mmCIF file of C-alpha atoms in Angstrom:
data_model
loop_
_atom_site.group_PDB
_atom_site.id
_atom_site.type_symbol
_atom_site.label_atom_id
_atom_site.label_comp_id
_atom_site.label_asym_id
_atom_site.label_seq_id
_atom_site.Cartn_x
_atom_site.Cartn_y
_atom_site.Cartn_z
ATOM 1 C CA MET A 953 -32.943 73.671 -27.927
ATOM 2 C CA ALA A 954 -33.969 75.990 -30.763
ATOM 3 C CA ARG A 955 -32.928 75.205 -34.239
ATOM 4 C CA ARG A 956 -30.906 77.780 -36.169
ATOM 5 C CA LEU A 957 -32.845 78.903 -39.171
ATOM 6 C CA PRO A 958 -30.730 79.318 -42.361
ATOM 7 C CA LEU A 959 -32.321 82.587 -43.423
ATOM 8 C CA VAL A 960 -31.878 84.479 -40.136
ATOM 9 C CA GLY A 961 -30.178 87.726 -40.847
ATOM 10 C CA LEU A 962 -30.406 87.364 -44.618
ATOM 11 C CA GLU A 963 -32.833 90.274 -44.992
ATOM 12 C CA THR A 964 -30.510 92.532 -42.980
ATOM 13 C CA ARG A 965 -27.520 91.496 -45.144
ATOM 14 C CA VAL A 966 -29.477 92.082 -48.307
ATOM 15 C CA ARG A 967 -30.538 95.568 -47.286
ATOM 16 C CA ARG A 968 -27.043 96.541 -46.127
ATOM 17 C CA HIS A 969 -25.165 95.212 -49.143
ATOM 18 C CA MET A 970 -27.628 96.353 -51.733
ATOM 19 C CA ALA A 971 -27.762 99.865 -50.365
ATOM 20 C CA SER A 972 -23.979 100.026 -50.058
ATOM 21 C CA THR A 973 -23.598 98.821 -53.689
ATOM 22 C CA LEU A 974 -26.087 101.396 -54.912
ATOM 23 C CA HIS A 975 -24.066 104.104 -53.144
ATOM 24 C CA THR A 976 -20.872 102.707 -54.751
ATOM 25 C CA ILE A 977 -22.442 102.872 -58.210
ATOM 26 C CA ALA A 978 -23.771 106.413 -57.618
ATOM 27 C CA ASP A 979 -20.306 107.526 -56.473
ATOM 28 C CA ARG A 980 -18.650 106.068 -59.544
ATOM 29 C CA LEU A 981 -21.207 107.692 -61.841
ATOM 30 C CA GLU A 982 -20.735 111.084 -60.144
ATOM 31 C CA GLU A 983 -16.962 110.792 -60.515
ATOM 32 C CA ARG A 984 -17.136 109.838 -64.175
ATOM 33 C CA MET A 985 -19.590 112.590 -64.941
ATOM 34 C CA LYS A 986 -17.233 115.116 -63.356
ATOM 35 C CA GLU A 987 -14.357 113.732 -65.412
ATOM 36 C CA ASN A 988 -16.308 114.028 -68.623
ATOM 37 C CA ALA A 989 -17.534 117.545 -67.780
ATOM 38 C CA SER A 990 -14.239 119.177 -66.876
ATOM 39 C CA LEU A 991 -11.738 118.806 -69.750
ATOM 40 C CA THR A 992 -8.998 121.407 -69.664
ATOM 41 C CA ASP A 993 -7.028 120.504 -72.839
ATOM 42 C CA HIS A 994 -8.448 123.415 -74.842
ATOM 43 C CA SER A 995 -8.975 126.953 -73.762
ATOM 44 C CA LEU A 996 -11.682 129.193 -75.255
ATOM 45 C CA LYS A 997 -8.862 130.737 -77.300
ATOM 46 C CA ASP A 998 -7.796 127.270 -78.563
ATOM 47 C CA LEU A 999 -11.454 126.417 -79.464
ATOM 48 C CA ARG A 1000 -11.682 129.732 -81.347
ATOM 49 C CA ALA A 1001 -8.475 128.900 -83.286
ATOM 50 C CA LEU A 1002 -9.924 125.425 -84.097
ATOM 51 C CA GLY A 1003 -12.841 127.177 -85.785
ATOM 52 C CA TYR A 1004 -15.356 126.472 -83.035
ATOM 53 C CA PRO A 1005 -15.468 122.720 -83.336
ATOM 54 C CA TYR A 1006 -18.779 122.461 -81.394
ATOM 55 C CA ALA A 1007 -20.608 124.700 -83.791
ATOM 56 C CA ALA A 1008 -23.680 123.091 -85.297
ATOM 57 C CA ARG A 1009 -23.035 124.521 -88.759
ATOM 58 C CA ARG A 1010 -19.756 122.630 -89.113
ATOM 59 C CA PRO A 1011 -19.140 120.223 -86.193
ATOM 60 C CA ARG A 1012 -15.645 118.879 -85.814
ATOM 61 C CA ASN A 1013 -15.657 117.550 -82.309
ATOM 62 C CA PRO A 1014 -12.049 117.027 -81.300
ATOM 63 C CA HIS A 1015 -12.808 114.530 -78.538
ATOM 64 C CA THR A 1016 -13.403 110.819 -78.166
ATOM 65 C CA PRO A 1017 -15.874 110.172 -76.578
ATOM 66 C CA PRO A 1018 -17.716 113.048 -78.287
ATOM 67 C CA TYR A 1019 -19.866 113.935 -75.325
ATOM 68 C CA GLN A 1020 -17.013 115.319 -73.186
ATOM 69 C CA VAL A 1021 -17.270 118.963 -72.146
ATOM 70 C CA HIS A 1022 -14.690 121.578 -71.377
ATOM 71 C CA SER A 1023 -14.482 123.308 -68.043
ATOM 72 C CA GLN A 1024 -15.599 126.911 -68.528
ATOM 73 C CA THR A 1025 -14.567 129.984 -66.594
ATOM 74 C CA GLY A 1026 -16.014 133.484 -66.333
ATOM 75 C CA PRO A 1027 -18.773 135.153 -64.480
ATOM 76 C CA SER A 1028 -21.647 133.679 -66.491
ATOM 77 C CA ALA A 1029 -20.192 130.258 -67.068
ATOM 78 C CA GLY A 1030 -21.024 128.689 -63.708
ATOM 79 C CA ASP A 1031 -19.105 125.618 -62.595
ATOM 80 C CA LEU A 1032 -20.520 122.523 -64.230
ATOM 81 C CA HIS A 1033 -18.080 120.264 -62.408
ATOM 82 C CA ASN A 1034 -19.246 121.452 -58.965
ATOM 83 C CA ALA A 1035 -22.892 121.412 -60.025
ATOM 84 C CA ILE A 1036 -22.841 117.646 -60.466
ATOM 85 C CA ARG A 1037 -24.321 116.077 -57.374
ATOM 86 C CA THR A 1038 -25.576 112.890 -55.812
ATOM 87 C CA ASN A 1039 -29.015 113.304 -54.260
ATOM 88 C CA ILE A 1040 -30.007 110.529 -51.899
ATOM 89 C CA ILE A 1041 -33.764 110.062 -51.869
ATOM 90 C CA ASN A 1042 -33.695 107.090 -49.506
ATOM 91 C CA GLN A 1043 -31.332 104.097 -49.058
ATOM 92 C CA TYR A 1044 -32.620 102.460 -52.221
ATOM 93 C CA ARG A 1045 -33.062 105.465 -54.435
ATOM 94 C CA ILE A 1046 -30.248 107.813 -55.478
ATOM 95 C CA GLN A 1047 -30.123 110.434 -58.223
ATOM 96 C CA VAL A 1048 -26.993 111.588 -59.824
ATOM 97 C CA GLY A 1049 -27.252 114.736 -61.982
ATOM 98 C CA VAL A 1050 -26.563 118.422 -62.407
ATOM 99 C CA ASP A 1051 -28.052 121.106 -60.164
ATOM 100 C CA GLU A 1052 -29.519 123.489 -62.706
ATOM 101 C CA THR A 1053 -29.561 126.357 -60.243
ATOM 102 C CA GLU A 1054 -25.773 126.346 -60.317
ATOM 103 C CA ALA A 1055 -25.295 125.521 -63.987
ATOM 104 C CA PRO A 1056 -28.545 126.700 -65.774
ATOM 105 C CA TYR A 1057 -26.910 126.252 -69.225
ATOM 106 C CA VAL A 1058 -26.472 122.456 -68.779
ATOM 107 C CA LYS A 1059 -29.588 121.664 -70.826
ATOM 108 C CA HIS A 1060 -27.995 123.496 -73.768
ATOM 109 C CA VAL A 1061 -24.808 121.435 -73.369
ATOM 110 C CA ILE A 1062 -26.758 118.118 -73.099
ATOM 111 C CA TYR A 1063 -29.328 118.705 -75.870
ATOM 112 C CA GLY A 1064 -27.490 121.252 -77.963
ATOM 113 C CA THR A 1065 -28.889 124.399 -79.504
ATOM 114 C CA GLU A 1066 -29.333 125.617 -83.030
ATOM 115 C CA ARG A 1067 -25.723 126.862 -82.833
ATOM 116 C CA MET A 1068 -24.059 124.169 -80.709
ATOM 117 C CA ILE A 1069 -23.961 120.383 -80.990
ATOM 118 C CA ALA A 1070 -25.301 118.239 -78.132
ATOM 119 C CA ARG A 1071 -22.850 116.618 -75.714
ATOM 120 C CA ASP A 1072 -24.811 114.391 -73.332
ATOM 121 C CA PHE A 1073 -22.063 113.686 -70.806
ATOM 122 C CA ILE A 1074 -24.653 112.286 -68.394
ATOM 123 C CA THR A 1075 -25.850 109.449 -70.547
ATOM 124 C CA GLY A 1076 -22.370 108.919 -71.915
ATOM 125 C CA SER A 1077 -20.918 108.540 -68.471
ATOM 126 C CA PHE A 1078 -23.624 106.066 -67.470
ATOM 127 C CA LEU A 1079 -22.973 104.025 -70.561
ATOM 128 C CA GLU A 1080 -19.233 103.973 -69.949
ATOM 129 C CA LEU A 1081 -19.756 102.416 -66.522
ATOM 130 C CA GLN A 1082 -22.839 100.229 -67.305
ATOM 131 C CA LYS A 1083 -20.640 97.157 -67.960
ATOM 132 C CA GLU A 1084 -19.223 97.323 -64.410
ATOM 133 C CA PHE A 1085 -22.568 97.349 -62.653
ATOM 134 C CA PRO A 1086 -23.433 93.629 -62.951
ATOM 135 C CA GLN A 1087 -20.133 92.665 -61.414
ATOM 136 C CA LEU A 1088 -20.745 95.037 -58.467
ATOM 137 C CA TRP A 1089 -24.247 93.558 -57.936
ATOM 138 C CA GLU A 1090 -22.862 89.997 -58.256
ATOM 139 C CA GLN A 1091 -20.080 90.647 -55.668
ATOM 140 C CA ALA A 1092 -22.723 92.138 -53.300
ATOM 141 C CA LEU A 1093 -24.848 89.051 -53.704
ATOM 142 C CA LYS A 1094 -21.884 86.757 -53.037
ATOM 143 C CA ASP A 1095 -21.039 88.775 -49.933
ATOM 144 C CA ILE A 1096 -24.664 88.348 -48.745
ATOM 145 C CA VAL A 1097 -24.877 84.643 -49.336
ATOM 146 C CA ILE A 1098 -21.315 83.513 -48.429
ATOM 147 C CA VAL A 1099 -21.039 84.358 -44.800
ATOM 148 C CA THR A 1100 -17.720 83.658 -43.192
ATOM 149 C CA GLY A 1101 -17.251 82.991 -39.498
#
């Protein structure tokens, strides 16, 4: 009678759970980036009345965290919220970012210009969630090692 080997199936479980966890992290990051890039609490009229708080000459950013961005409307504004995408390279490599063909101005928002302060909502969103990632990986590893049934 053949002996059951303790590591049989481990590779398959590792691949499945790690890929699944990576997708979970990418989904959470995309969601948080969309939240941080689609504020609606101030209209362009409100921002004008506030004295252009994102102006580089006298920045008075009204938001905490300071990298949050308002949703813009108009023919040249593009839709930053809908330009945020998850790009699956393979099961172990996923990119979350902004499609610059849909929102070509995004680099000006992230890095700022000589007239506008930078608001890097991509890095900010990642740093907000970074504390959660180890727990997600730890749970995935527990799910791999502790097999029920």
